[in-house]
Coordinates of C-alpha atoms in Angstrom, one line a residue:
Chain A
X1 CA 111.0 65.3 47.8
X2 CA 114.6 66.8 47.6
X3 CA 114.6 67.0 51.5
X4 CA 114.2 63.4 51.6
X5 CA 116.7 62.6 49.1
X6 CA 118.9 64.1 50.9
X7 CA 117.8 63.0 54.4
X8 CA 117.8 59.2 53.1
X9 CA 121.5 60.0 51.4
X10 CA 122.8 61.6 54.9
X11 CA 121.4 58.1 56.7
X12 CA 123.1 56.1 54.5
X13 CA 126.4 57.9 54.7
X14 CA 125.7 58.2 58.4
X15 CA 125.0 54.2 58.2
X16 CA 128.1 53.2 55.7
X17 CA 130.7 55.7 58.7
X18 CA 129.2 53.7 61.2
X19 CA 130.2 50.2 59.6
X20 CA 133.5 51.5 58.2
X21 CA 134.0 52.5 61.9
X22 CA 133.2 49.4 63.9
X23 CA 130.5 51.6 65.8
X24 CA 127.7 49.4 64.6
X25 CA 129.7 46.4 67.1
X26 CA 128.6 46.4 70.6
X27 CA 131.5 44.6 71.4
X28 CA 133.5 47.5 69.8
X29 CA 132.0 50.4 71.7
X30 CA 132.6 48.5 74.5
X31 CA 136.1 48.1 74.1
X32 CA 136.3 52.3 74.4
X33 CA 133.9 52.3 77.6
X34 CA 135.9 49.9 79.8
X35 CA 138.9 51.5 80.7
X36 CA 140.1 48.4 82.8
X37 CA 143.0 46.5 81.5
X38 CA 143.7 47.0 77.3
X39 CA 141.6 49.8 76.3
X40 CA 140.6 50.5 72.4
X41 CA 140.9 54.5 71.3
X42 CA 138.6 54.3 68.4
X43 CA 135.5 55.6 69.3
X44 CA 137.5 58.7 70.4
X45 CA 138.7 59.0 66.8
X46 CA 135.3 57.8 65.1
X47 CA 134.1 61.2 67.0
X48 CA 137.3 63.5 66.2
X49 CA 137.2 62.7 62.5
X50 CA 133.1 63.0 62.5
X51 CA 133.8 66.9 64.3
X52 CA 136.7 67.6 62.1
X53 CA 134.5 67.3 58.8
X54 CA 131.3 68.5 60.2
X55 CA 132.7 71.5 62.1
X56 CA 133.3 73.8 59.1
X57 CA 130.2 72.9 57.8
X58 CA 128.4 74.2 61.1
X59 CA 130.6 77.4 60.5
X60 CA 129.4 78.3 57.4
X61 CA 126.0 77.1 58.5
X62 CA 125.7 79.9 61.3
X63 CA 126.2 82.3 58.7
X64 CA 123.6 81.0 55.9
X65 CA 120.3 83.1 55.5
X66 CA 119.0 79.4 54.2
X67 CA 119.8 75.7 53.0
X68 CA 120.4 74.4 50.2
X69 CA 117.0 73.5 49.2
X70 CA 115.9 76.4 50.8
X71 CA 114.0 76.9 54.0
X72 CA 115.6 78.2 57.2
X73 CA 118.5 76.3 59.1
X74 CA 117.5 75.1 62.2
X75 CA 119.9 75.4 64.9
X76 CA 119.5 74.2 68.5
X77 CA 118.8 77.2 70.4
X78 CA 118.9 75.8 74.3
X79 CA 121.8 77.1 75.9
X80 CA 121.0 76.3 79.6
X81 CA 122.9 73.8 81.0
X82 CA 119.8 72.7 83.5
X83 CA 118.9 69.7 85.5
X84 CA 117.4 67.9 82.4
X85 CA 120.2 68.1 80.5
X86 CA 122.5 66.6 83.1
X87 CA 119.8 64.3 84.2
X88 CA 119.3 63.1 81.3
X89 CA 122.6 62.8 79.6
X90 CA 123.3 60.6 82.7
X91 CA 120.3 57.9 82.1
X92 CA 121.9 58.1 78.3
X93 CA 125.2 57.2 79.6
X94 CA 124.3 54.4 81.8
X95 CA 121.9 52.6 79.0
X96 CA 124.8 53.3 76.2
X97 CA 127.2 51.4 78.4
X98 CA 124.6 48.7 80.0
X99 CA 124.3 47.7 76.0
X100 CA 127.2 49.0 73.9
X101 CA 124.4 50.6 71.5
X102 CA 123.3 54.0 70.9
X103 CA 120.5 55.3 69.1
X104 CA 121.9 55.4 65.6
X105 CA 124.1 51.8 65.5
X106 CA 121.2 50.9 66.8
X107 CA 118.7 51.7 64.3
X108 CA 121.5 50.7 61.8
X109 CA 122.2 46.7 62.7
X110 CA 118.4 46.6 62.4
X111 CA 119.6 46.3 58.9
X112 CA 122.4 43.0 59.6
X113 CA 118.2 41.4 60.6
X114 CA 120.0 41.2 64.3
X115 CA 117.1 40.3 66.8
X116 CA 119.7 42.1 69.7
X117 CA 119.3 45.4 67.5
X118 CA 115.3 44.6 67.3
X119 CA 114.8 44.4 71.1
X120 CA 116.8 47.0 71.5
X121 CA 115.1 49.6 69.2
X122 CA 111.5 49.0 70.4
X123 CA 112.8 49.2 74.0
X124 CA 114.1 52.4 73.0
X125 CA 111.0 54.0 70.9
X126 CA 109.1 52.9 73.9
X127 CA 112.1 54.8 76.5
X128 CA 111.2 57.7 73.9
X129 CA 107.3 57.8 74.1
X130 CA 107.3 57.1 77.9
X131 CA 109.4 60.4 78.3
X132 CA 107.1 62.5 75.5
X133 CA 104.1 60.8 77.8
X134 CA 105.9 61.9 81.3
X135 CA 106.4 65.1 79.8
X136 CA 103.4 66.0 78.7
X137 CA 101.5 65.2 81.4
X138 CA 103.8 66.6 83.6
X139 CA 103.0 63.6 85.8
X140 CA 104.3 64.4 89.6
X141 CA 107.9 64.1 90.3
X142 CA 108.5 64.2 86.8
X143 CA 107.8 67.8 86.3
X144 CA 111.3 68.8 84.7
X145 CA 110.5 66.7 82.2
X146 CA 108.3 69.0 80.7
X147 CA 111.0 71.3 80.3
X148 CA 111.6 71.6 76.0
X149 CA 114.9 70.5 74.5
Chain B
X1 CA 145.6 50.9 81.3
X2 CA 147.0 49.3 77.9
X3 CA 146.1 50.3 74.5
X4 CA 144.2 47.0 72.8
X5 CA 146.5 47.1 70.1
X6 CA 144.8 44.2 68.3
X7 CA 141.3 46.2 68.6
X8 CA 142.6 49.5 68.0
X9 CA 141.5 51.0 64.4
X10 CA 142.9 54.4 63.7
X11 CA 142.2 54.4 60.1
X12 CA 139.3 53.3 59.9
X13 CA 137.8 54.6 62.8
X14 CA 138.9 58.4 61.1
X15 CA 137.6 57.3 57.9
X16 CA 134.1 56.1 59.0
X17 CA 134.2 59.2 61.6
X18 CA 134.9 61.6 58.4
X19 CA 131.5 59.5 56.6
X20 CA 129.7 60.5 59.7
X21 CA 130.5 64.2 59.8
X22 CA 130.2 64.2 56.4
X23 CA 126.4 63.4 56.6
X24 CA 126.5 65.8 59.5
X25 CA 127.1 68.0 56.9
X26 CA 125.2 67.8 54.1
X27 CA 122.2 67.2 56.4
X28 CA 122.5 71.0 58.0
X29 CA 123.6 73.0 54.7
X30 CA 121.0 71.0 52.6
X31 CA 118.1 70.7 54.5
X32 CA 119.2 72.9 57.6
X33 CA 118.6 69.9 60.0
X34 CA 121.0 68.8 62.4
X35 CA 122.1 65.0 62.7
X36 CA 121.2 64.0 65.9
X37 CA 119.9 60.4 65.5
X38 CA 117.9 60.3 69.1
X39 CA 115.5 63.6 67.6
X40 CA 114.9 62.1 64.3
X41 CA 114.2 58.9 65.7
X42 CA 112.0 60.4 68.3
X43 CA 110.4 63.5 66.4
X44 CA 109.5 60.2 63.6
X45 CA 107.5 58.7 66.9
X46 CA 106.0 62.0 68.0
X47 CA 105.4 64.6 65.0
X48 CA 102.6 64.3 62.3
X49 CA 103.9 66.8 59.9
X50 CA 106.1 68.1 57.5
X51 CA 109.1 66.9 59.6
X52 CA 108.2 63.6 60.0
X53 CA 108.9 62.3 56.2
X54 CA 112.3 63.5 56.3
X55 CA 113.3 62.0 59.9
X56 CA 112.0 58.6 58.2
X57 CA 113.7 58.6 55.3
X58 CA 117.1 59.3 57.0
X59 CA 116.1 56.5 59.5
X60 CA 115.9 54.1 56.2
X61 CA 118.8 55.2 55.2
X62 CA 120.7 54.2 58.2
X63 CA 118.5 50.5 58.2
X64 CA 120.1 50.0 54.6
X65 CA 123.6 51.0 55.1
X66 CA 125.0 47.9 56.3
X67 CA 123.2 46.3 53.0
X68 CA 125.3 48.5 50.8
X69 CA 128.2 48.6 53.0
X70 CA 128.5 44.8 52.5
X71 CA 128.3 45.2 48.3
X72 CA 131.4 47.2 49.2
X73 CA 133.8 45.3 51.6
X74 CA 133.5 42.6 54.2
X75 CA 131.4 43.4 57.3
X76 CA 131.0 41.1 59.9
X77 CA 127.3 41.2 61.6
X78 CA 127.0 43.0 64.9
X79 CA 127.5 40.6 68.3
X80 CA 124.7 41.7 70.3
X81 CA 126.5 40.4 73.8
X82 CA 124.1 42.1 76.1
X83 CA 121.4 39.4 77.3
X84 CA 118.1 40.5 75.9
X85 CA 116.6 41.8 79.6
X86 CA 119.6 43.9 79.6
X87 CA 119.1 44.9 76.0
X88 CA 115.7 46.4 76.8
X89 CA 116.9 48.2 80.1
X90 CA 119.5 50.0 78.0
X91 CA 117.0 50.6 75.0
X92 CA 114.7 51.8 77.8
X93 CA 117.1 54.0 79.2
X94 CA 118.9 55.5 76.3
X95 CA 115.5 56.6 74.5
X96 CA 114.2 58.6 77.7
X97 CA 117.7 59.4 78.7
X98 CA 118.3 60.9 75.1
X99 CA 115.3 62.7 75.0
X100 CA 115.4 64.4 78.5
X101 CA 119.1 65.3 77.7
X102 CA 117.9 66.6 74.3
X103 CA 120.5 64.4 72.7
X104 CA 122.6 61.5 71.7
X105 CA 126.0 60.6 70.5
X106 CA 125.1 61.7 67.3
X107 CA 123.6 64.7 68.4
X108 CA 125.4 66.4 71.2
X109 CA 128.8 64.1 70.7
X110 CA 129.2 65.1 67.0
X111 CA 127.1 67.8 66.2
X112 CA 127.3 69.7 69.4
X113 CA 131.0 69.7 69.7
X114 CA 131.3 70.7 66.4
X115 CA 128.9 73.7 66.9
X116 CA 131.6 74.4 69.9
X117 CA 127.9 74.1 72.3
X118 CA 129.1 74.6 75.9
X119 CA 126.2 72.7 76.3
X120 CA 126.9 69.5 74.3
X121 CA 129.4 69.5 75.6
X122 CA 128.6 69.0 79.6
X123 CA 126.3 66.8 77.8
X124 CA 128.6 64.6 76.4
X125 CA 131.0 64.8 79.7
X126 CA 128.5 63.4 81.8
X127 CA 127.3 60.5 79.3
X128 CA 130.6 59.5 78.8
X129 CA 131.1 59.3 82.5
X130 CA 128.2 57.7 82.9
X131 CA 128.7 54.9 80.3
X132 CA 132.3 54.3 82.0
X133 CA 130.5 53.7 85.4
X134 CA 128.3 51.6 83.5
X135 CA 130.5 49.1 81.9
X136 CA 133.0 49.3 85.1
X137 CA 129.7 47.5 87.0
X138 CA 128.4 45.9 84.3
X139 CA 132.1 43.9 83.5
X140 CA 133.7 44.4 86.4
X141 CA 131.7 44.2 89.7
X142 CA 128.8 42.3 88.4
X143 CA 130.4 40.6 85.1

């Protein structure tokens, strides 16, 4: 129960940063990704200020034995930098910029009832399943997908 | 280039980044998860078990934020400009993109670089890059 309080308090602080940031607007994320003619910094600050808080907390995560509410802290292991990172990261990139949205915005303007965040979102659980499908099945061509995170 | 002075905000983009780290953070030192909203949207698809309640409680969180965000202040709904076959190619492509790449903005862009990850951060290089070549066709050859 306490894991989800916390989990539903992190979305919503996630959520409100978004909104206070203009990261929830397309329109806005698009401003940083075209770099022809006036260009708008924020998203590079949205991302500095996000690291500056979180990065002590990261430090002193590293040296917990647990968190908070117990249970081990789970910290990503992967330290390869391997075709499906690269691959992947790459797709990512071109879908952010052919929409403007990423997966948390996103999920977020589902909450402004906008039909554009709707579409997008069940395109994207479906992106999601097709590459947990393609994985593991290891269907031919594919087979780096079956490589873990 | 010129800076979009009449777009650009410093503040507030700081402030809302801080909100986001700060959710970073209490999601790792209180539940030892990290924030990467393309895994918990994904493992919520995926896993039957005892990670699954959590991711979906953090993913109602973010679906009610802009509700309480708008009890605080004034925000203006989203402008989805994207056409709606575009809108499913980039849904399409950022949910098996994020999950081959074993993350997101959220994920490697935030969390990674603030775990100094060599490997969040190629990660983020290259989706960065990637969204720039995006847009540039998207606005620029075929806009």
């Amino acid at each position: 129960m306490k894991r989800n309080i916390f989990a539903l308090g992190a979305g919503l602080i996630f959520g409100l940063g978004l909104c206070l940031s203009g990261m929830y607007e397309p329109a806005k994320v698009i401003g940083f990704l075209d770099l022809d003619g006036a260009w708008d910094p924020s998203l590079a600050f949205v991302m500095g200020g996000a690291i500056v808080v979180a990065l002590p907390a990261f430090f002193v995560a590293r040296r917990r034995a647990a968190a908070w509410i117990g249970g081990a802290i789970d910290l990503p292991r992967a330290q390869a930098i391997d075709a499906p990172l690269v691959v992947g990261s790459a797709v990512f990139g071109i879908g952010w910029g052919l929409g403007g949205v990423c997966p948390a915005p996103g999920v977020a303007d589902l909450g402004f009832l906008n039909p554009g965040a709707a579409i997008f979102v069940v395109s994207m659980a479906a992106g999601m399943l097709i590459f947990r499908a393609a994985a593991d099945r290891r269907l031919p061509g594919l087979k780096l997908l079956a490589q873990d995170a | 280039m010129t800076i979009d002075w009449a777009h650009f905000t410093p503040l507030s983009a700081l402030a809302g980044g801080a909100l986001i780290g700060l959710a970073a953070a209490l999601l790792i030192l209180g539940i030892g998860r990290v924030l990467g909203a393309a895994g918990i949207v994904g493992g919520a698809l995926e896993v039957q078990g005892a990670d699954a309640p959590w991711r979906w409680s953090l993913i109602v969180g973010l679906v009610l934020s802009p509700l309480v965000a708008r009890l605080l202040w004034s925000v203006a709904p989203p402008v989805f400009v994207a056409p709606w076959p575009a809108l499913v190619a980039s849904g399409l492509l950022v949910g098996f993109g994020a999950r081959l790449g074993s993350g997101c903005t959220s994920g490697h862009g935030v969390c990674g670089l603030a775990r100094l990850s060599p490997r969040s951060l190629v990660a983020t290089g290259i989706f960065m890059a990637a969204a720039f070549v995006a847009v540039f066709f998207t606005h620029h050859v075929f806009g």
